[in-house]
Short mmCIF file of C-alpha atoms in Angstrom, two decimals:
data_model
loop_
_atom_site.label_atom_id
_atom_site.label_comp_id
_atom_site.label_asym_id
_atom_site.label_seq_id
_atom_site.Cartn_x
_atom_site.Cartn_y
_atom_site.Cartn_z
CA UNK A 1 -44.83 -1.83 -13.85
CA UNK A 2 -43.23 1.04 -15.71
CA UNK A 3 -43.10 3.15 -12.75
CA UNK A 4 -45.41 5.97 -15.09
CA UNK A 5 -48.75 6.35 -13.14
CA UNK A 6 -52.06 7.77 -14.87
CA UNK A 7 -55.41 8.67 -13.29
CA UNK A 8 -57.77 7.86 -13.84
CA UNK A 9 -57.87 4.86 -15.62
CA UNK A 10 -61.23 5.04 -17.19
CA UNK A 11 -63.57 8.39 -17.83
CA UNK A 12 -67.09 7.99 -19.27
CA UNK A 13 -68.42 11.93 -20.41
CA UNK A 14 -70.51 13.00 -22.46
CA UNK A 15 -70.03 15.40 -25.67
CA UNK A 16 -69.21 19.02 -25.05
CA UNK A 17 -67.44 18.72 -21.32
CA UNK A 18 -63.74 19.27 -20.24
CA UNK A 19 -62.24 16.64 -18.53
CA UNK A 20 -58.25 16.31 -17.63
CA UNK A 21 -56.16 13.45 -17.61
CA UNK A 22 -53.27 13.44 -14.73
CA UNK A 23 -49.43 11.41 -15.51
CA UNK A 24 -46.43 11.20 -12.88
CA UNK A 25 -43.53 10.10 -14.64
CA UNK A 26 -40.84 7.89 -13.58
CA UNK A 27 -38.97 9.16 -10.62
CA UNK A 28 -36.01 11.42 -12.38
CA UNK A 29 -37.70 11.57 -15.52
CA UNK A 30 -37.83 15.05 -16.91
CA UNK A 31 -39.15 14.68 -20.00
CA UNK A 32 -43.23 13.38 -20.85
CA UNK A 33 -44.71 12.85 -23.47
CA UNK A 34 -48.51 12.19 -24.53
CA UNK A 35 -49.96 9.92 -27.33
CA UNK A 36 -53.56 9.09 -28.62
CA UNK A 37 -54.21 5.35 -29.49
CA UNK A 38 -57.29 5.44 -31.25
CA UNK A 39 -58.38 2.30 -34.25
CA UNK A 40 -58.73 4.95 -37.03
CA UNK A 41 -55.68 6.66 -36.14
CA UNK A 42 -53.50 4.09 -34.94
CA UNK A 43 -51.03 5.83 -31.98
CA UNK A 44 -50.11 9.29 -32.49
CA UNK A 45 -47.89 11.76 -30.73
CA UNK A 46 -49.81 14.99 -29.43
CA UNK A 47 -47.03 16.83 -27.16
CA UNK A 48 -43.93 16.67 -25.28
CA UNK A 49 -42.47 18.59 -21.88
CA UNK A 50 -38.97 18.84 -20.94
CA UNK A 51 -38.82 20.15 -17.08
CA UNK A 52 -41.56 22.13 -17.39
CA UNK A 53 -41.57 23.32 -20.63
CA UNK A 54 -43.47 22.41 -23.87
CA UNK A 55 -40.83 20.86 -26.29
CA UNK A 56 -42.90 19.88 -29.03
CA UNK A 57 -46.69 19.92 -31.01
CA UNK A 58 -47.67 17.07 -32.79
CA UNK A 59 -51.09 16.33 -33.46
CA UNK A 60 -52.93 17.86 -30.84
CA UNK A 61 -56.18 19.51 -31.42
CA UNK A 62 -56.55 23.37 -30.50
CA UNK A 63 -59.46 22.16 -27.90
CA UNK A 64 -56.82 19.75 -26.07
CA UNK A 65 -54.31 21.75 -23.76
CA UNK A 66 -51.70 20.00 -21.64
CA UNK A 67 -48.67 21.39 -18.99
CA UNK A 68 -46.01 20.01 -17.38
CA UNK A 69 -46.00 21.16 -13.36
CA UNK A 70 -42.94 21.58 -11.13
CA UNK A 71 -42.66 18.21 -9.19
CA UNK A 72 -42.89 17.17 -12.90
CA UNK A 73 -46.44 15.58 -13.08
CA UNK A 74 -48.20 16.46 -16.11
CA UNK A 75 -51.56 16.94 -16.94
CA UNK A 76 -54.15 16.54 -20.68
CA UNK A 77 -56.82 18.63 -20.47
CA UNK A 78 -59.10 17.85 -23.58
CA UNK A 79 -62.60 20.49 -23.84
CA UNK A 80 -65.99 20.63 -26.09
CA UNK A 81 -65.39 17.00 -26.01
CA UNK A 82 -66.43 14.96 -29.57
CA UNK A 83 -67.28 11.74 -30.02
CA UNK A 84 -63.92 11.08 -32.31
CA UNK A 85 -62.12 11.87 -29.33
CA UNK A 86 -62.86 8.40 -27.72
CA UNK A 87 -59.44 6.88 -27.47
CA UNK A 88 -56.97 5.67 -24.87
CA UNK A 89 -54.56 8.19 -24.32
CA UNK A 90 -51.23 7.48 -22.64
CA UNK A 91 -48.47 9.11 -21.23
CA UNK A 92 -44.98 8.11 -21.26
CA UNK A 93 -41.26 9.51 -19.96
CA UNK A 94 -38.07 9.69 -20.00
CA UNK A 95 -34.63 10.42 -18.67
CA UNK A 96 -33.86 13.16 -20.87
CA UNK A 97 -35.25 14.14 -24.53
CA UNK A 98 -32.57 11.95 -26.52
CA UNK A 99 -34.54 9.70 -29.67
CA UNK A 100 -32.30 6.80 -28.49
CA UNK A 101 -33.73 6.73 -24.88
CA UNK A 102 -36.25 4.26 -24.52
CA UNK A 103 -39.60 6.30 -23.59
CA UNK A 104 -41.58 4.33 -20.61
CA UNK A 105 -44.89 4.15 -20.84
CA UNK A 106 -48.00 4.54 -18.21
CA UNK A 107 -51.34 2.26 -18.61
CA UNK A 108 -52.99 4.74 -20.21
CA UNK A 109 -56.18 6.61 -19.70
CA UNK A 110 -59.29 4.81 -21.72
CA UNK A 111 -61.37 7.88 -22.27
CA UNK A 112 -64.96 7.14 -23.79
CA UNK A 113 -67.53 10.36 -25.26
CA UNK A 114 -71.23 9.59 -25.19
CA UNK B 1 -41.73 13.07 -43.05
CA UNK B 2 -41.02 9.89 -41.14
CA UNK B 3 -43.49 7.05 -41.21
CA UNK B 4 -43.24 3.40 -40.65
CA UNK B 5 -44.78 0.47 -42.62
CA UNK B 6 -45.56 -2.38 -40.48
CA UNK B 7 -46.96 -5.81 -41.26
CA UNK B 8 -50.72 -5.87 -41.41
CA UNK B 9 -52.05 -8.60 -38.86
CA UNK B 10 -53.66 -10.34 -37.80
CA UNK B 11 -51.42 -13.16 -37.29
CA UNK B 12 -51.46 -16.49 -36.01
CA UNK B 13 -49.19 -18.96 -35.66
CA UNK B 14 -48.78 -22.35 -33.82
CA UNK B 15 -46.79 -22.64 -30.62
CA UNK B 16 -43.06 -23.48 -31.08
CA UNK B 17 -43.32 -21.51 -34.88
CA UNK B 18 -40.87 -19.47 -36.28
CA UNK B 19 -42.47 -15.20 -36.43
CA UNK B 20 -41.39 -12.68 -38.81
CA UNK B 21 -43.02 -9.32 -38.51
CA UNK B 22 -41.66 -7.19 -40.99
CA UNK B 23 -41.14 -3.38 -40.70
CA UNK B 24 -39.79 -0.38 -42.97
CA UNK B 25 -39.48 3.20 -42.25
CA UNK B 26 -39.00 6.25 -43.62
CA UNK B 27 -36.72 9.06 -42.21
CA UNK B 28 -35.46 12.31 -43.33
CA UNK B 29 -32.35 11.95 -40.43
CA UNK B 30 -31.04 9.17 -39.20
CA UNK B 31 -33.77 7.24 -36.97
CA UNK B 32 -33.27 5.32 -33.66
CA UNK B 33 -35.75 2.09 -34.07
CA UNK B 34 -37.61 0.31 -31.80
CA UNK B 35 -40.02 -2.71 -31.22
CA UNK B 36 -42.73 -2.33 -28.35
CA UNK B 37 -45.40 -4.70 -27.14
CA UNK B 38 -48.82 -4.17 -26.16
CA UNK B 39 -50.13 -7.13 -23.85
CA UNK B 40 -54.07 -7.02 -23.49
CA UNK B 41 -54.83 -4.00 -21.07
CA UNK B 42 -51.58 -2.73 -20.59
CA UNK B 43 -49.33 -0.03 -21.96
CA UNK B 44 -46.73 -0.52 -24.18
CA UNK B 45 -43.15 -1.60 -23.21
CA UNK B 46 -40.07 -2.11 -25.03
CA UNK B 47 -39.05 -4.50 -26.62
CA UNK B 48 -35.87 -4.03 -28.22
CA UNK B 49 -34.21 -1.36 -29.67
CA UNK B 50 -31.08 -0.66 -32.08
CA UNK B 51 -29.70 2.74 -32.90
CA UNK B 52 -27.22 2.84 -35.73
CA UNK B 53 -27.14 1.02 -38.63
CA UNK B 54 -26.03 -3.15 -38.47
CA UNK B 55 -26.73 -3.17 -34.72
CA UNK B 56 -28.81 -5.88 -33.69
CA UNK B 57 -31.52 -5.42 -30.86
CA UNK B 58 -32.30 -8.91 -28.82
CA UNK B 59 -34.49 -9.52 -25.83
CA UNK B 60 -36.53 -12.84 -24.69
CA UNK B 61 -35.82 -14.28 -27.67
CA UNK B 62 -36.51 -11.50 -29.91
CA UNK B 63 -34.28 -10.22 -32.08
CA UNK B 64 -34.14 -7.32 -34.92
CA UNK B 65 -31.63 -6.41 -37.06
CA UNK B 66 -30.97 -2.11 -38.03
CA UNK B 67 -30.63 -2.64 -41.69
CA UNK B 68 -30.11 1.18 -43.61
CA UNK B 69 -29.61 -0.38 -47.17
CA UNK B 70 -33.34 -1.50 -46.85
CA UNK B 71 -34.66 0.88 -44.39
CA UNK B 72 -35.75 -2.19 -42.17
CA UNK B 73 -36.00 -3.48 -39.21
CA UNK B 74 -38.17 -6.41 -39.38
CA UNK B 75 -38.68 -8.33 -35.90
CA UNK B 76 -38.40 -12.38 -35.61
CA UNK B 77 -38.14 -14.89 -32.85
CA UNK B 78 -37.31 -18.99 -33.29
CA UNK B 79 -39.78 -20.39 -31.35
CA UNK B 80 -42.93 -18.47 -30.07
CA UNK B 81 -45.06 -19.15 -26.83
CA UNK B 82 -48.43 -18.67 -25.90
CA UNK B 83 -47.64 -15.84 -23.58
CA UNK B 84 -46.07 -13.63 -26.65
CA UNK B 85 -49.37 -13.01 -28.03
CA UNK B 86 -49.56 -9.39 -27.80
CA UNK B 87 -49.69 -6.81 -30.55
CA UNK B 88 -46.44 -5.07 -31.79
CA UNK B 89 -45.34 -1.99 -32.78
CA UNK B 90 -42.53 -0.92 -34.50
CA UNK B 91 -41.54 2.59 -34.22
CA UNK B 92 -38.84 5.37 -34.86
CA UNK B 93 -37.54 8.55 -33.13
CA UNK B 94 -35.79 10.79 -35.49
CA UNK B 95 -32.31 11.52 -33.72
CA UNK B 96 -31.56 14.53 -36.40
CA UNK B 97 -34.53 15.70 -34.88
CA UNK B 98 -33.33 17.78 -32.00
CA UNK B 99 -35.82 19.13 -29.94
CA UNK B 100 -38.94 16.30 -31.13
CA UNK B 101 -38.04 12.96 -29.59
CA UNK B 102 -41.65 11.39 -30.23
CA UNK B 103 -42.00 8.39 -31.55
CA UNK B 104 -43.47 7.20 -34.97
CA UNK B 105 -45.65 4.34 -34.71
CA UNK B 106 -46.45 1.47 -37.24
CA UNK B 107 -49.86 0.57 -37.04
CA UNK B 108 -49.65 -2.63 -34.80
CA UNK B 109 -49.36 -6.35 -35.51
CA UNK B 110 -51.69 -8.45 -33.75
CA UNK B 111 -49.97 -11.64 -32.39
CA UNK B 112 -51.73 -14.70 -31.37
CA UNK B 113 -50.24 -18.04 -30.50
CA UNK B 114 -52.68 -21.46 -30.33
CA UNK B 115 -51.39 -23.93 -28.13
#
């Protein structure tokens, strides 16, 4: 157990809705950080918060949204839903944005479009 | 930018067998590297992890070596077990990079072991 909680763990919808994926990092973790895993794609980095603010953009779509809240638990929100967005998406943390910190990861969030 | 080149898998070896996965990266700074596992279901943890170049990153048997001359950092243990089968993924975070810590993902090596 990596002490990174995501809910839900599975989320069946069809194309066109909103749905939003929840994280809690590791207690005293400041910094998240969400990936896609997806078999075309392989895993790929979408954003990053550091205490509340966005740090960095990777690959995120303009129709996926995310924010860090005060007690630190962040949140995906991913709209007008496509079937290429079918992939698990995971959330990690860590201590403090430094590339030699290890970043621990949650169980991930297996999100499926019909 | 940075990428990572990771041994294509499948791969299957026999209990007790020697594995090499081999991995090279790419960096414009000066990378931080990192092997993480994926067990069936589960998210990824670390593995190992090395930081400058010669260190050496060991756990459970694992080991990987930070080699700059050949932008490597290829992952090997003596003698697998069943319960390694997993997939792994080698990856990089750019510490030049300030202000982007993510991590740069291989594409995954499947592992299985046969008894």
């Amino acid at each position: 157990d990596s002490g990174v909680t995501q809910t839900p763990k599975h989320l069946i919808t069809a194309t066109g809705q909103r749905v939003t994926l929840r994280c809690s990092p590791r207690s005293g973790d400041l910094s998240v950080y969400w990936y896609q895993q997806s078999l075309d794609q392989g895993l790929q980095f979408l954003i990053q918060y550091y205490n509340g603010e966005e740090r960095a953009k990777g690959n995120i779509l303009e129709r996926f949204s995310a924010q860090q809240f005060p007690d630190l638990h962040s949140e995906l929100n991913l709209s007008s839903l496509e079937l290429g967005d079918s992939a698990l998406y995971f959330c990690a943390s860590s201590v403090e944005p430094r590339s030699y910190n290890e970043q621990f990861f949650g169980p991930g969030t297996r999100l499926t479009v019909l | 930018g940075d990428s990572v080149t990771q041994m294509e898998g499948p791969v299957t070896l026999s209990e007790e067998a020697f594995l090499t996965i081999n991995c090279t990266y790419t960096a414009t700074g000066y990378p931080s590297l990192f092997w993480y596992v994926q067990y069936p279901g589960e998210g990824l943890q670390l593995l190992l992890k090395a930081t400058k170049a010669d260190d050496k990153g060991s756990n459970k048997g694992f080991e990987a070596t930070y080699r700059k001359e050949t932008t490597s950092f290829h992952l090997e243990k003596g003698s697998v077990q069943v319960s390694d089968s997993a997939v792994y993924f080698c990856a990089l975070s750019d510490q030049t990079n300030f202000g982007n810590e993510k991590l740069t993902f291989g594409t995954g090596t499947r592992l299985t072991i046969i008894p």
